[in-house]
Amino acid sequence: MEFAKKIVETTEEIFNTMIFMEISADAPLEQGKQALGCHISAMIGLTGGFSAMLGIHCPEAIGLAISGAMLGMEIEEIDADVKDALGEIANMVAGGLKERFAAENIDLELAIPTAISGKSYTIASSTRSNRVIIPFSIEQGQFFIEMKYNLN
Amino acid sequence: MGKTVLIVDDSNTMRKIVSRSLRQAGIDFDQILEAGDGQEALDVLAANKVDVVLSDINMPNMTGLEFLKAKAEDNAIKDIPVIMISTETGADIIDEAKSYGAKGAIKKPFTPDLINETLGPLL
């Protein structure tokens, strides 16, 4: 189903057309527990042909840089605007995946995105879920897009 | 008298991006109004003269499709053109939006050029 390829394609499209930041995808991380060292995450659920939770996870500096680029202003701390901006990226990545899977006759519905922030948190899901984590690099450092999914 | 656009999206970030994209596209509105969901949009339309609406589809409280239905039933505002701007641009959703009067759709992510191509003919 080429989850990683679809995630990379849609993420690069979003950064090139609406965020105007140079971005490069790195090799997907190996399966298993990963400590991503992130301070803000935005997530969105997908249901239908399969069920999934897609998340974008950023260290604080990266979240501030990305949201600042989206809003066209300098942002100094994680606030509602940063959460909103990352939630919108999660929404657009999920929308891009929906479109790409629809071309393969796999229909999906999107939920409303949500975001969390903090110095230390973990996101738990079914241990039976499949998991893809793609690191992306921008000038300021690295962030991650993760997809946990269960095939119906 | 100058033109007024209403941008409807539950994301403050996206409302700012749409507003910036209008300027980058060279589309000059005298007034840009904002609403966070369909109900707020109806309230804004009831209180202001608006020339065109750019609306998201997936929103809490009242979705873009519910907004279109309610707008179509109000003679005072039913003829104001609406363009949908959404990640949801599958043929079924867009056909449903057009059946309620939407004049077109723009998929997120979008470029200023795409905004210009879609919105320009309505102004």
XYZ file of C-alpha atoms in Angstrom:
275
model
C 0.000 0.000 0.000
C 3.093 2.190 -0.001
C 2.223 4.227 3.097
C 5.695 5.777 3.346
C 5.780 6.831 -0.310
C 2.348 8.451 -0.059
C 3.258 10.267 3.173
C 6.461 11.638 1.629
C 4.717 12.776 -1.561
C 1.903 14.619 0.189
C 4.156 16.169 2.860
C 6.580 17.507 0.260
C 3.660 18.939 -1.730
C 2.358 20.796 1.340
C 5.745 22.244 2.288
C 6.496 23.295 -1.290
C 3.158 24.977 -2.022
C 1.988 26.458 1.275
C 4.820 26.605 3.801
C 7.682 27.526 1.472
C 10.348 25.600 3.402
C 12.876 23.273 1.826
C 12.258 19.760 3.066
C 13.803 16.351 2.535
C 12.565 12.956 3.636
C 14.928 10.562 5.371
C 14.676 6.784 5.529
C 11.697 5.486 7.547
C 12.602 4.493 11.111
C 12.679 0.841 12.007
C 9.622 -0.682 13.653
C 9.537 -0.780 17.418
C 9.372 1.702 20.248
C 10.857 5.031 19.260
C 11.739 7.968 21.505
C 11.230 10.924 19.193
C 12.123 13.668 21.690
C 9.260 15.909 20.620
C 7.364 18.681 22.413
C 4.322 19.146 20.230
C 2.226 16.666 18.260
C -0.841 17.035 16.076
C -2.927 13.998 15.205
C -5.879 13.088 13.038
C -7.862 9.873 12.710
C -8.740 8.142 9.461
C -11.412 5.471 9.070
C -12.889 3.476 6.214
C -10.832 1.138 4.049
C -8.487 0.901 7.023
C -8.296 2.698 10.369
C -5.327 4.867 11.234
C -3.965 7.667 13.362
C -1.648 10.049 11.584
C 0.563 12.355 13.637
C 3.162 15.046 13.093
C 5.677 15.247 15.957
C 8.060 18.201 16.386
C 10.713 19.358 18.845
C 9.800 22.837 20.096
C 12.173 24.775 17.803
C 10.937 22.942 14.731
C 7.278 23.426 15.604
C 7.907 27.152 16.066
C 9.795 27.396 12.759
C 7.142 25.573 10.743
C 4.179 27.412 12.233
C 6.029 30.729 11.910
C 6.575 30.052 8.211
C 2.898 29.177 7.737
C 1.701 32.294 9.518
C 4.361 34.612 8.121
C 5.478 35.778 11.554
C 8.014 34.939 14.237
C 6.617 32.798 17.046
C 8.499 32.474 20.336
C 6.551 29.869 22.278
C 4.175 27.004 21.708
C 0.685 28.493 21.812
C -2.728 27.934 20.258
C -1.512 29.189 16.864
C 1.315 26.621 16.786
C -1.068 23.795 17.684
C -3.547 25.040 15.092
C -0.867 25.244 12.377
C 0.431 21.730 13.022
C -3.132 20.432 13.203
C -3.729 21.906 9.777
C -0.614 20.171 8.421
C -1.880 16.857 9.839
C -5.240 17.569 8.200
C -3.650 18.282 4.812
C -1.369 15.228 4.967
C -4.400 13.065 5.803
C -6.311 14.703 2.948
C -3.465 13.940 0.564
C -3.439 10.320 1.702
C -7.211 10.135 1.295
C -6.905 11.337 -2.287
C -4.076 8.930 -3.094
C -5.846 5.920 -1.570
C -9.095 6.890 -3.327
C -7.227 6.441 -6.614
C -6.745 2.812 -5.498
C -10.453 2.461 -4.601
C -9.715 2.644 -0.869
C -12.121 5.188 0.628
C -11.275 7.012 3.840
C -12.993 9.550 6.091
C -11.096 12.138 8.122
C -11.741 13.234 11.700
C -11.007 16.721 13.067
C -7.311 17.159 13.998
C -6.159 17.674 17.573
C -2.819 18.751 19.059
C -0.972 18.289 22.334
C 2.211 19.786 23.733
C 4.444 19.228 26.751
C 7.948 18.455 27.893
C 7.336 14.728 28.211
C 4.462 12.700 26.870
C 3.834 9.391 25.200
C 1.154 8.450 22.707
C -0.148 4.936 23.158
C -2.035 2.808 20.687
C -2.819 -0.817 20.088
C 0.317 -2.915 20.112
C -1.161 -4.752 17.143
C -1.050 -1.599 15.017
C 1.327 -1.347 12.110
C 3.540 1.698 12.301
C 5.400 3.896 9.828
C 7.592 6.806 10.976
C 9.170 9.110 8.416
C 11.786 11.650 9.573
C 11.813 14.897 7.581
C 14.637 17.427 7.656
C 14.313 21.192 7.328
C 17.012 23.806 7.879
C 16.254 24.005 11.624
C 16.333 20.253 12.250
C 14.134 17.184 12.057
C 10.469 16.379 12.626
C 8.501 13.166 12.197
C 5.300 12.038 10.572
C 3.950 8.828 12.007
C 1.112 6.641 10.892
C -0.286 3.816 12.995
C -2.775 1.723 11.086
C -4.863 -1.420 11.247
C -5.963 -3.104 8.073
C -9.637 -4.107 8.306
C -17.864 50.407 -3.438
C -15.090 47.866 -2.697
C -15.579 44.134 -2.521
C -15.776 41.996 0.607
C -14.767 38.346 1.029
C -15.711 36.037 3.889
C -13.205 33.290 4.785
C -14.731 30.398 6.749
C -12.391 27.897 8.401
C -12.071 26.565 11.945
C -8.299 26.973 11.657
C -7.039 30.485 12.384
C -3.833 29.518 10.573
C -5.692 28.542 7.436
C -7.760 31.745 7.471
C -4.508 33.726 7.560
C -2.988 31.631 4.763
C -6.056 32.101 2.561
C -5.991 35.833 3.259
C -2.276 35.999 2.368
C -2.840 33.905 -0.772
C -5.522 36.342 -1.966
C -3.000 39.181 -1.725
C -0.314 37.076 -3.444
C -2.805 36.250 -6.201
C -3.320 39.954 -6.778
C -6.978 39.801 -5.752
C -7.629 42.988 -3.847
C -10.553 42.980 -1.427
C -11.406 46.092 0.537
C -12.609 43.987 3.431
C -11.752 40.453 4.553
C -14.168 38.977 7.094
C -13.602 35.700 8.948
C -15.769 33.007 10.531
C -14.783 29.877 12.445
C -17.649 27.615 11.365
C -20.809 27.551 9.285
C -23.046 29.130 11.915
C -20.638 32.019 12.414
C -20.570 32.430 8.641
C -24.368 32.709 8.501
C -24.222 35.337 11.253
C -21.593 37.315 9.336
C -23.630 37.147 6.111
C -26.727 38.362 7.963
C -24.902 41.431 9.224
C -22.638 42.363 6.278
C -22.714 42.783 2.520
C -20.401 40.026 1.252
C -19.457 39.487 -2.398
C -17.947 35.999 -2.198
C -17.362 33.274 0.414
C -14.400 30.885 0.663
C -15.368 28.010 2.948
C -13.793 24.913 4.431
C -15.910 21.733 4.582
C -14.755 19.866 7.710
C -15.605 22.152 10.624
C -17.079 21.583 14.081
C -20.536 22.930 15.054
C -21.717 23.474 11.470
C -19.852 21.965 8.512
C -19.349 23.628 5.160
C -22.052 21.477 3.565
C -24.532 22.314 6.338
C -23.664 25.983 5.860
C -24.401 25.712 2.129
C -27.777 24.064 2.805
C -28.791 26.740 5.302
C -27.608 29.526 3.018
C -29.560 28.102 0.062
C -32.763 28.359 2.103
C -32.279 32.045 2.934
C -33.414 34.280 0.073
C -31.375 37.208 1.379
C -28.026 35.429 0.979
C -28.627 32.417 -1.279
C -27.078 34.092 -4.367
C -23.728 34.957 -2.761
C -21.181 32.713 -4.516
C -19.270 30.183 -2.419
C -16.000 28.429 -3.264
C -15.074 25.445 -1.094
C -11.449 25.252 0.114
C -10.781 21.900 1.690
C -8.723 18.742 1.932
C -12.054 17.071 1.095
C -12.283 17.427 -2.669
C -13.508 13.971 -3.671
C -16.038 13.999 -6.512
C -18.907 12.917 -4.260
C -18.400 15.718 -1.732
C -17.850 18.369 -4.399
C -20.935 17.198 -6.319
C -22.942 17.480 -3.098
C -21.514 20.948 -2.428
C -22.384 22.061 -5.965
C -25.918 20.704 -5.571
C -26.274 23.179 -2.683
C -24.933 26.035 -4.766
C -21.132 25.973 -4.421
C -19.491 27.492 -7.494
C -16.224 25.576 -7.300
C -13.626 23.920 -5.106
C -9.966 24.410 -4.259
C -7.960 21.573 -2.763
C -5.594 22.172 0.143
C -2.686 22.574 -0.283
C -3.208 25.299 -2.878
C -1.197 27.990 -4.630
C -2.146 31.651 -5.117
C -2.427 30.917 -8.859
C -5.078 28.291 -8.201
C -7.009 30.750 -6.034
C -6.845 33.281 -8.856
C -8.013 30.805 -11.502
C -10.993 29.680 -9.426
C -12.055 32.924 -7.803
C -11.216 35.403 -10.574
C -14.185 34.583 -12.847
C -16.632 35.217 -9.985
C -15.461 38.779 -9.337
